[in-house]
Tab-separated table of C-alpha atoms in Angstrom:
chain	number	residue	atom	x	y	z
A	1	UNK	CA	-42.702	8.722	42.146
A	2	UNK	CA	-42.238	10.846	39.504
A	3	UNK	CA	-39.013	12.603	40.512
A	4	UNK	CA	-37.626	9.075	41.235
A	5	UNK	CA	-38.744	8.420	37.745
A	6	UNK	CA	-36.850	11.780	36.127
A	7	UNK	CA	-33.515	10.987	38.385
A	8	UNK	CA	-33.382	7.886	36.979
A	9	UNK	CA	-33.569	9.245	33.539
A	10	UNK	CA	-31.256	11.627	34.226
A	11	UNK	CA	-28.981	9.174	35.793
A	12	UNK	CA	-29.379	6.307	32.461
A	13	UNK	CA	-28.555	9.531	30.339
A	14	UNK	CA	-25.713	10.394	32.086
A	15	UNK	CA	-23.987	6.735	31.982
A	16	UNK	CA	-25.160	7.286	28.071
A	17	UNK	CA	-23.184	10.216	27.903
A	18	UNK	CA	-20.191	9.328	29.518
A	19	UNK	CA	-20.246	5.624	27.450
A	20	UNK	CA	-20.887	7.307	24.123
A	21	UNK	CA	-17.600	9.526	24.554
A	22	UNK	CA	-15.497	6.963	25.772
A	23	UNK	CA	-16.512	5.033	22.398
A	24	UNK	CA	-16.005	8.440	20.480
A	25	UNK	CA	-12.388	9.188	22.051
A	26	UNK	CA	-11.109	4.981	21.378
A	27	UNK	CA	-12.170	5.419	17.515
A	28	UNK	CA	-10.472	8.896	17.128
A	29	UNK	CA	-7.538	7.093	19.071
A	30	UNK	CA	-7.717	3.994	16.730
A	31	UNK	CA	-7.947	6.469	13.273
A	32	UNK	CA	-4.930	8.313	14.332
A	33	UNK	CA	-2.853	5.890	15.831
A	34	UNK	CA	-2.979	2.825	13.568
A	35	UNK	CA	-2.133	2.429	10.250
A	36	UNK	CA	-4.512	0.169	9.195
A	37	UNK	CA	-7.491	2.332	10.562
A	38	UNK	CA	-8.647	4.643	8.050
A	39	UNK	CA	-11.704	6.944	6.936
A	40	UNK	CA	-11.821	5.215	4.000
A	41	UNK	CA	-11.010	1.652	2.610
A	42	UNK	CA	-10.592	0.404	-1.260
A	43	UNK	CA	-13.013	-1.479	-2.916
A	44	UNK	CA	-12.757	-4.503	-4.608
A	45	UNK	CA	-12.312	-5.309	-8.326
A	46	UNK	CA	-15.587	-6.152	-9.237
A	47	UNK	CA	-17.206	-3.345	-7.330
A	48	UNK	CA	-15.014	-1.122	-8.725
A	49	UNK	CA	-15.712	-2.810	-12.050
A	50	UNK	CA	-19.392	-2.540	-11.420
A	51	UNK	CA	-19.337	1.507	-10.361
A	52	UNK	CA	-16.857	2.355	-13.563
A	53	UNK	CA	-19.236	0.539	-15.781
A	54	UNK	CA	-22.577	2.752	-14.371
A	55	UNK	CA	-20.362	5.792	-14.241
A	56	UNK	CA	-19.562	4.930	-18.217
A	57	UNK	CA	-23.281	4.483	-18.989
A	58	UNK	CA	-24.228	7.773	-17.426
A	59	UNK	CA	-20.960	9.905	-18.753
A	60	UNK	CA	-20.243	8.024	-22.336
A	61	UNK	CA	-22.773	9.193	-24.648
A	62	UNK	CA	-22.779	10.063	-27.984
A	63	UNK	CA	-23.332	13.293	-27.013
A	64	UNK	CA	-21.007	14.584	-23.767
A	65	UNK	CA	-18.239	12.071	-26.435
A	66	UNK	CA	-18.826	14.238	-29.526
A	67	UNK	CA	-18.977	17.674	-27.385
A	68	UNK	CA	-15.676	16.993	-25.667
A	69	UNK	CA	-13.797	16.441	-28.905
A	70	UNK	CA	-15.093	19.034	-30.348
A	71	UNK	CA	-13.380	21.493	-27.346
A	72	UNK	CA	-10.397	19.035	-27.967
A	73	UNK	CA	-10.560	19.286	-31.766
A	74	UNK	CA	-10.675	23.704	-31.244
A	75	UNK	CA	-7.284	24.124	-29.060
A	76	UNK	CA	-4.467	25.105	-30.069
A	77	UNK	CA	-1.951	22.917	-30.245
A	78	UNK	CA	-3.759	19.899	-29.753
A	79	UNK	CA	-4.128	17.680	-27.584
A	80	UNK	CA	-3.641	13.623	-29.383
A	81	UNK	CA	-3.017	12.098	-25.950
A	82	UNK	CA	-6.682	12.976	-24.744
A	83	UNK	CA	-8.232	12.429	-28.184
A	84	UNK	CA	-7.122	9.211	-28.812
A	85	UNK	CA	-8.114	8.033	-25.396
A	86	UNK	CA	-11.849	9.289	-26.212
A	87	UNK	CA	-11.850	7.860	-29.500
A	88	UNK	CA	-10.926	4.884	-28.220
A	89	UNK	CA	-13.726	5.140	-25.946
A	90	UNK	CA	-15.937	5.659	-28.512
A	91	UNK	CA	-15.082	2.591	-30.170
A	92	UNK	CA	-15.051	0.290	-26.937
A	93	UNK	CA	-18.803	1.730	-26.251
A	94	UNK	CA	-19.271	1.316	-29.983
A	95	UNK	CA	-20.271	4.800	-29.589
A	96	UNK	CA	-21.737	6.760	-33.265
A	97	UNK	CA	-20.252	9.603	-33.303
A	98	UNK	CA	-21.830	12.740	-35.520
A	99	UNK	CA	-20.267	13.026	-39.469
A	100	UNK	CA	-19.113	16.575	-38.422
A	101	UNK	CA	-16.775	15.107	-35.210
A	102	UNK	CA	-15.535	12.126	-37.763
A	103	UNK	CA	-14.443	14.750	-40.390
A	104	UNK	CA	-13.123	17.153	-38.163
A	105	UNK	CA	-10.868	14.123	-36.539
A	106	UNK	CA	-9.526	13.171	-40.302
A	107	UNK	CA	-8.841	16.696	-41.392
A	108	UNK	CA	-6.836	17.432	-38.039
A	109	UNK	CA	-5.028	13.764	-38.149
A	110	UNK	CA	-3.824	14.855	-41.802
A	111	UNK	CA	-3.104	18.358	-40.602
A	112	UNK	CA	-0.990	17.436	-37.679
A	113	UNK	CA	0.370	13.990	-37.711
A	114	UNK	CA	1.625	13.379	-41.285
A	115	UNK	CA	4.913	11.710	-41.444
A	116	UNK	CA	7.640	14.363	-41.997
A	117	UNK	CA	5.780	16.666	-39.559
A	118	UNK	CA	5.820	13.855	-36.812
A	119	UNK	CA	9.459	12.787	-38.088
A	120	UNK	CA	10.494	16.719	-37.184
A	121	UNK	CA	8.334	16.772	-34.140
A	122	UNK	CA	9.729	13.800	-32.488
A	123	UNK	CA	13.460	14.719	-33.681
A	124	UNK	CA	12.506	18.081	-31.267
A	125	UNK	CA	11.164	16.129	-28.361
A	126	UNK	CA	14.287	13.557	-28.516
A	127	UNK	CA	16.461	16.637	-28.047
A	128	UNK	CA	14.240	18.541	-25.698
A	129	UNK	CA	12.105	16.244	-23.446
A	130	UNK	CA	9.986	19.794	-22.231
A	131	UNK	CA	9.093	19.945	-25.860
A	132	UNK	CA	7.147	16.963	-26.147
A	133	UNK	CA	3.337	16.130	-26.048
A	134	UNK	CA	2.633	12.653	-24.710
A	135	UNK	CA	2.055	10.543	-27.969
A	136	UNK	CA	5.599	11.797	-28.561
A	137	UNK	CA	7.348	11.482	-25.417
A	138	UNK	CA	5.811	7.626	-25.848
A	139	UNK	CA	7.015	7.125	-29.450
A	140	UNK	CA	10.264	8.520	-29.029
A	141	UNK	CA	11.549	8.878	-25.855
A	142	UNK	CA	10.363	6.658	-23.367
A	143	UNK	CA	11.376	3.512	-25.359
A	144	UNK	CA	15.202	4.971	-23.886
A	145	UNK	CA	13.612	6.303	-20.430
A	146	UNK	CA	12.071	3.603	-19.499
A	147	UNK	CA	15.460	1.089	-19.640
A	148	UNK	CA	18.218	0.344	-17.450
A	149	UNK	CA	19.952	2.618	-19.871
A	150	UNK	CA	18.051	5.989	-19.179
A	151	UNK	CA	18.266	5.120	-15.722
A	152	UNK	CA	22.062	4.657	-15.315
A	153	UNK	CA	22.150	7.794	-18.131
A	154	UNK	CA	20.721	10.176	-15.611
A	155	UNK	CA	22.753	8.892	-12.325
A	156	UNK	CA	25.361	9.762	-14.547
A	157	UNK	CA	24.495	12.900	-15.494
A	158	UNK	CA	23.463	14.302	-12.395
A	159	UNK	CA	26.254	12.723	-10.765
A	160	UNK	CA	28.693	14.634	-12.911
A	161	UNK	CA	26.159	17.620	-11.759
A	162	UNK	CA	26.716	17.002	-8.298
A	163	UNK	CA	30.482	16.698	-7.831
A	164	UNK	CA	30.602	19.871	-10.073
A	165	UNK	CA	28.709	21.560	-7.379
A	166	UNK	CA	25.914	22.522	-10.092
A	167	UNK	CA	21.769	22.344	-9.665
A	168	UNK	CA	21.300	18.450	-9.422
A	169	UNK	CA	17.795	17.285	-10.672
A	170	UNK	CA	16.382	15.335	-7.619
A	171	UNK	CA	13.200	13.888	-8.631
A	172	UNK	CA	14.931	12.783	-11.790
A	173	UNK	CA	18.075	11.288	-10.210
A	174	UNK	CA	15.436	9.746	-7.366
A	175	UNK	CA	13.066	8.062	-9.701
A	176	UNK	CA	16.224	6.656	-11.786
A	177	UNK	CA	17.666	5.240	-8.163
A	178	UNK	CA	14.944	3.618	-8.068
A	179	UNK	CA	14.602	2.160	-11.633
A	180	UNK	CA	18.115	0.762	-10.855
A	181	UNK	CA	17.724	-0.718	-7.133
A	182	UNK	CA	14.278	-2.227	-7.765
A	183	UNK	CA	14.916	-5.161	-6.631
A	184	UNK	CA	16.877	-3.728	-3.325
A	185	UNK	CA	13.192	-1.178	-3.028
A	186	UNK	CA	10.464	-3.910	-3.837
A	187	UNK	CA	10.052	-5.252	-0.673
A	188	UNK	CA	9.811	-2.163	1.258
A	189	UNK	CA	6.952	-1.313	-0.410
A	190	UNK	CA	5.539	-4.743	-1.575
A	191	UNK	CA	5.158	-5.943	-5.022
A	192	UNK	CA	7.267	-7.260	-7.666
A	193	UNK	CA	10.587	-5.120	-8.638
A	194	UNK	CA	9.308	-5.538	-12.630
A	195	UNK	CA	6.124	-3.371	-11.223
A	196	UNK	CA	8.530	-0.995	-9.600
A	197	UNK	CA	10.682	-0.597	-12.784
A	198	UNK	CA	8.034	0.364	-14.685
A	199	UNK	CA	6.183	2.756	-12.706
A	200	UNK	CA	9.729	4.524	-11.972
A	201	UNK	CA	10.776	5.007	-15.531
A	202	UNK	CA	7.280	5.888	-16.523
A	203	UNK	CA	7.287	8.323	-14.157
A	204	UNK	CA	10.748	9.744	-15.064
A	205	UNK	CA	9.340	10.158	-18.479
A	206	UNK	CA	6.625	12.639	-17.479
A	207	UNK	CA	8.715	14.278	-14.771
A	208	UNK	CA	10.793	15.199	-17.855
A	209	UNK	CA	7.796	16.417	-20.076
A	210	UNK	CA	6.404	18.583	-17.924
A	211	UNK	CA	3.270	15.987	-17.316
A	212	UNK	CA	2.984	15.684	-13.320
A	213	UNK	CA	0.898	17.892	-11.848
A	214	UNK	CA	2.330	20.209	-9.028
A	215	UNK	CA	1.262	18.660	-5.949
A	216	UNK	CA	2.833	15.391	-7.477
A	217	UNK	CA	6.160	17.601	-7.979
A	218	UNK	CA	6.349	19.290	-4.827
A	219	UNK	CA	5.638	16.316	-2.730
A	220	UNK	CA	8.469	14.731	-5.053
A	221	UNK	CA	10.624	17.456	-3.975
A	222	UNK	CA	10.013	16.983	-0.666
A	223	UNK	CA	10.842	13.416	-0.588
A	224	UNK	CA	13.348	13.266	-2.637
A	225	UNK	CA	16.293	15.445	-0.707
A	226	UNK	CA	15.543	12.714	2.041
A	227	UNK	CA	15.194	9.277	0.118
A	228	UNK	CA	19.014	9.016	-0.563
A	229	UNK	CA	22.670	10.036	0.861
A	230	UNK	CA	23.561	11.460	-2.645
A	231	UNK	CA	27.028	12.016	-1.069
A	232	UNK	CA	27.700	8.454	-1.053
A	233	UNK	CA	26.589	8.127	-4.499
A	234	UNK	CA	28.883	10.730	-5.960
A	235	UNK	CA	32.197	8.307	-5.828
A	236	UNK	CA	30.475	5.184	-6.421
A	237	UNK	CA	31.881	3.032	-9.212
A	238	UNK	CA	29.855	0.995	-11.229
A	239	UNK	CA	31.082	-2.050	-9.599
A	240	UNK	CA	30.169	-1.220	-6.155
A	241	UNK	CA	26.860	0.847	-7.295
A	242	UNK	CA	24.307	-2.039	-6.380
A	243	UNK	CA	25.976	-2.248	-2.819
A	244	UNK	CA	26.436	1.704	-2.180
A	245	UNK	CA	22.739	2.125	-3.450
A	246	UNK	CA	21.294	0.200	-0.826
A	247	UNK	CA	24.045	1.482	1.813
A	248	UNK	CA	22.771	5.138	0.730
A	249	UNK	CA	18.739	4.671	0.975
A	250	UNK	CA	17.055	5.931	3.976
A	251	UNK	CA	13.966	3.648	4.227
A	252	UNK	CA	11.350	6.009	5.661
A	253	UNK	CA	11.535	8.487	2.939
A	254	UNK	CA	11.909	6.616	0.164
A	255	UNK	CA	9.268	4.230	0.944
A	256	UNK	CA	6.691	6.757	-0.515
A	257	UNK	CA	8.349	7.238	-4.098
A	258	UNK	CA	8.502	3.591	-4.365
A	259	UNK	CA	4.754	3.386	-3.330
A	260	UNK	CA	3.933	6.128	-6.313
A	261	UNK	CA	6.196	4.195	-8.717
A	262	UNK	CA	4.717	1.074	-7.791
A	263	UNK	CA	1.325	2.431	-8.367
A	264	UNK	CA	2.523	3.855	-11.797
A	265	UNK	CA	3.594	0.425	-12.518
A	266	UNK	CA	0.134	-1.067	-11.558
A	267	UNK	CA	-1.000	1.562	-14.488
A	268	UNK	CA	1.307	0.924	-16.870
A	269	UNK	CA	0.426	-2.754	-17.152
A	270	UNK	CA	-2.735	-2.676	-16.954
A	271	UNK	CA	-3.322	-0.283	-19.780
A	272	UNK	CA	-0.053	0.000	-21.141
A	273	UNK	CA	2.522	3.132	-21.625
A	274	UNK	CA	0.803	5.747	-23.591
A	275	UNK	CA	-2.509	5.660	-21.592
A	276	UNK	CA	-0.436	5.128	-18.674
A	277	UNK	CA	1.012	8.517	-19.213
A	278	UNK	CA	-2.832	10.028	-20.109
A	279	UNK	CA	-4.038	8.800	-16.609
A	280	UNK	CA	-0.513	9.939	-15.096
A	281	UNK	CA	-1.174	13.205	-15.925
A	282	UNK	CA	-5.066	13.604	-15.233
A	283	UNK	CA	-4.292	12.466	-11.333
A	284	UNK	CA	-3.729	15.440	-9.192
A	285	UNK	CA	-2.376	14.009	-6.121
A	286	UNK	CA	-0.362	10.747	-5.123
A	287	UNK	CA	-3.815	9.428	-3.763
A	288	UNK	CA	-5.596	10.033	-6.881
A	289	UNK	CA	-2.392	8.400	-8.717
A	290	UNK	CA	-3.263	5.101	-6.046
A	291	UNK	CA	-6.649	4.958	-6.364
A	292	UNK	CA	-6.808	5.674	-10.432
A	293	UNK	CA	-4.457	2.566	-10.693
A	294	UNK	CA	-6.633	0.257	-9.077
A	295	UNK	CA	-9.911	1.552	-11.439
A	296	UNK	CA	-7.315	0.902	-14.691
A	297	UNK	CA	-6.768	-2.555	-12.973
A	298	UNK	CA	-10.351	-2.900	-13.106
A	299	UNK	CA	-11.398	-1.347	-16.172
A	300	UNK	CA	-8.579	-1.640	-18.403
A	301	UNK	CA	-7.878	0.408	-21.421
A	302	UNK	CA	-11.206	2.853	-21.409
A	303	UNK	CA	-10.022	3.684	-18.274
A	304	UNK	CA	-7.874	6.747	-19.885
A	305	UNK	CA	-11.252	7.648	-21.917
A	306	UNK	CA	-13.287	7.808	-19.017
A	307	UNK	CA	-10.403	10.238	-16.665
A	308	UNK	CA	-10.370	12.617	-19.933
A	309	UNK	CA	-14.605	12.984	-19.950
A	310	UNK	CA	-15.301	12.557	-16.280
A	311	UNK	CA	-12.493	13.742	-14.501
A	312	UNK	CA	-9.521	12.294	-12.223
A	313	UNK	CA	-11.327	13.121	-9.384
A	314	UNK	CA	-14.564	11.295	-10.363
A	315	UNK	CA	-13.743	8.381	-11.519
A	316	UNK	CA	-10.906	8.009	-8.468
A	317	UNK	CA	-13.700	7.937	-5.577
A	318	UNK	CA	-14.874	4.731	-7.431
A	319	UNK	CA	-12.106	3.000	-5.705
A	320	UNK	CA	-12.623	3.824	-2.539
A	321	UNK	CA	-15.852	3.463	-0.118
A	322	UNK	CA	-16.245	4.951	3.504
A	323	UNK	CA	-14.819	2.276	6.185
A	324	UNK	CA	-16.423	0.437	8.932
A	325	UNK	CA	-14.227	2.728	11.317
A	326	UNK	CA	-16.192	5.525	9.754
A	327	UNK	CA	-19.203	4.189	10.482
A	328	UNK	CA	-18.775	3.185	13.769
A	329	UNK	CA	-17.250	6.894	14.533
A	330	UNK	CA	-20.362	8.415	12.682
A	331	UNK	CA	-22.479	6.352	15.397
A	332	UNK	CA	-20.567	6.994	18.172
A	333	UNK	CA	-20.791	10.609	17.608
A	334	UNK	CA	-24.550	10.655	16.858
A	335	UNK	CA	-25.412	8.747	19.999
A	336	UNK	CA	-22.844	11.447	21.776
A	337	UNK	CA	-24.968	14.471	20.600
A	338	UNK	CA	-28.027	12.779	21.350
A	339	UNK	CA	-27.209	11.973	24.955
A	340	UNK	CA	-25.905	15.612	25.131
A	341	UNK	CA	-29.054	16.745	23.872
A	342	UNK	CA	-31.353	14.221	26.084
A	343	UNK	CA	-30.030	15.848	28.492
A	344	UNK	CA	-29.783	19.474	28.006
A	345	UNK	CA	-33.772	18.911	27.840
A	346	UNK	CA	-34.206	17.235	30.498
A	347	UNK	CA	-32.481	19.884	32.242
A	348	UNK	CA	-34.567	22.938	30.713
A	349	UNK	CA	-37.989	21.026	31.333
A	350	UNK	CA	-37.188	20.590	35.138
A	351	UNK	CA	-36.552	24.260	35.399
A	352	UNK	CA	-39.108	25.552	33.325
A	353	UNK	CA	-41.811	22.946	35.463
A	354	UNK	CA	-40.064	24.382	38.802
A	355	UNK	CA	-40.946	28.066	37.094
A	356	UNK	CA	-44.746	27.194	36.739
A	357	UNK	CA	-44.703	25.628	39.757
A	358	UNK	CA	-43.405	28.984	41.207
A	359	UNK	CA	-45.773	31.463	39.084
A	360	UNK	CA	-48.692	28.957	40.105
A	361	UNK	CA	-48.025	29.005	44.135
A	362	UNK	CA	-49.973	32.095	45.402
A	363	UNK	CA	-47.391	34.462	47.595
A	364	UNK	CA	-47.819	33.877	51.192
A	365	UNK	CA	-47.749	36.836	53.726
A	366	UNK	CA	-46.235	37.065	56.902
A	367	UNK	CA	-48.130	37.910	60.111
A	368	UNK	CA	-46.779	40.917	62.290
């Protein structure tokens, strides 16, 4: 009875086994074969509204505030994007800060942004966009960048770059293609060409101050050789531009730079330009970029505040949650091990029993 008992176990753990990794094998089939399946999935606005505003309550205190602009405050030259976005933290979270912080704040404000210096200063960056910090590549460039007319500038430009056989700026000349041909672009990635415009220009602008980070670049660089037959761009005529643009796109790779600008775009609306650029530059990856857009969405403009005194990385994951995919391949691999282990048991007890069995039988002699 009882080895009918133990074959039947064996025989229920077996069917276990072999169930559990046919489940295991479908959801690693379903993750890497359709788009829609993913290890993770985006939250909602309110939850993401709900997680930025504990993540706030635990990170914005008068304290880690006043400690962070005081690093800020000590470098050298300093950095007005990132202050202003914590002070206008502080003042959203109506946030005391200590009469040392407040002083320091006025005496640097008078020592750096009086009106001739900032006059001078932006004079520089207008002539030199890898001379600009991003307060000033907001006040007095991107008003130009951001326009049809910075756009259609640098086509020209690099244009006149390319048929002279010289180094042609791709990223630039990419992100301006697709300033221009927004409305041709919008619908391959979804969302309004307005959004697109935005994001591209915006991201032109920090392209040309130095304020992507290098994963951002290189994956630009990547891309951008692909996205467009610059060849049949190089004799276009402004009155055939519109219709060689979209003869010249190559879907599949520029589909991704119009995703990134369109996520730029999100940004910029939702917290406007200049702490559009702050978040722009905190992200360290296109995903980051994605995700940080939909906390701005949520949060609106302490968003920037938050990225500078948290982190990119932190406050990103608030967008995101693990997906029911994940969970049903976390499942399907527990059961998996658990069969395996049921029995690998099973098997050791039945030969460890048939070992006592063996020590306990006394040794029978043969007769002569």
């Amino acid at each position: 009875m009882r080895e009918r008992v133990r074959t039947a176990a064996r025989v229920v753990l077996t069917c276990l086994l072999v169930l559990s990794l046919g489940l295991t094998g479908w959801r690693l089939y379903r993750l890497a074969s359709d788009p829609l399946a993913s290890v993770v999935a985006e939250r909602t606005g309110e939850a993401i509204e709900a997680r930025l505003e504990t993540l706030m309550a635990r990170e914005a205190t008068p304290e880690r505030i006043a400690a962070r602009l005081g690093e800020l405050l000590a470098e050298t030259p300093r950095d007005w994007a990132r202050i202003d976005a914590l002070t206008e933290l502080a003042e959203a979270r109506e946030v005391v800060l200590p009469e040392a912080v407040v002083a320091a704040l006025a005496v640097a404000d008078a020592a750096d942004r009086s009106f001739l210096d900032r006059a001078a200063d932006c004079a520089v960056c207008m002539w030199d966009a890898t001379r600009c910090d991003l307060v000033l590549v907001f006040a007095c460039r991107a008003p130009i960048e951001v326009t049809p007319i910075g756009d259609a500038a640098s086509v020209i430009r690099e244009g006149l770059h390319y048929q002279r056989g010289e180094d042609v700026d791709e990223i630039d000349l990419t992100l301006s293609v697709v300033g221009l041909g927004a409305v041709a672009i919008a619908p391959l990635v979804g969302g309004s060409s307005l959004t697109l415009k935005l994001g591209a220009g915006l991201t032109r602008t920090a392209w040309r101050a130095g304020a992507l980070a290098p994963r951002i670049v290189a994956d630009g660089r990547r891309l951008a050789g692909r996205a467009i037959d610059w060849s049949k761009l190089a004799d276009t005529t402004p009155l055939r531009f519109a219709d060689d643009l979209t003869a010249a796109m190559r879907p599949r790779a520029i589909r991704p730079i119009a995703a990134f600008a369109g996520s730029v775009g999100r940004m910029t609306k939702a917290v406007g330009p200049q702490r559009a650029l702050v978040l722009l530059r905190e992200a360290k990856n296109p995903a980051e970029v994605r995700r940080i857009a939909a906390v701005a969405e949520a949060g609106g403009r302490g968003t920037p505040g938050v990225v500078v005194l948290a982190g990119a990385g932190k406050v990103s994951k608030l967008a995101v949650r693990w997906s029911d995919e994940f969970y049903w391949l976390a499942s399907s691999l527990v059961s998996l091990v658990l069969c395996i282990v049921g029995l690998v048991l099973g098997t050791v007890k039945a030969l460890l029993l048939r070992l006592l069995r063996r020590a306990a039988t006394p040794s029978r002699r043969r007769l002569p």
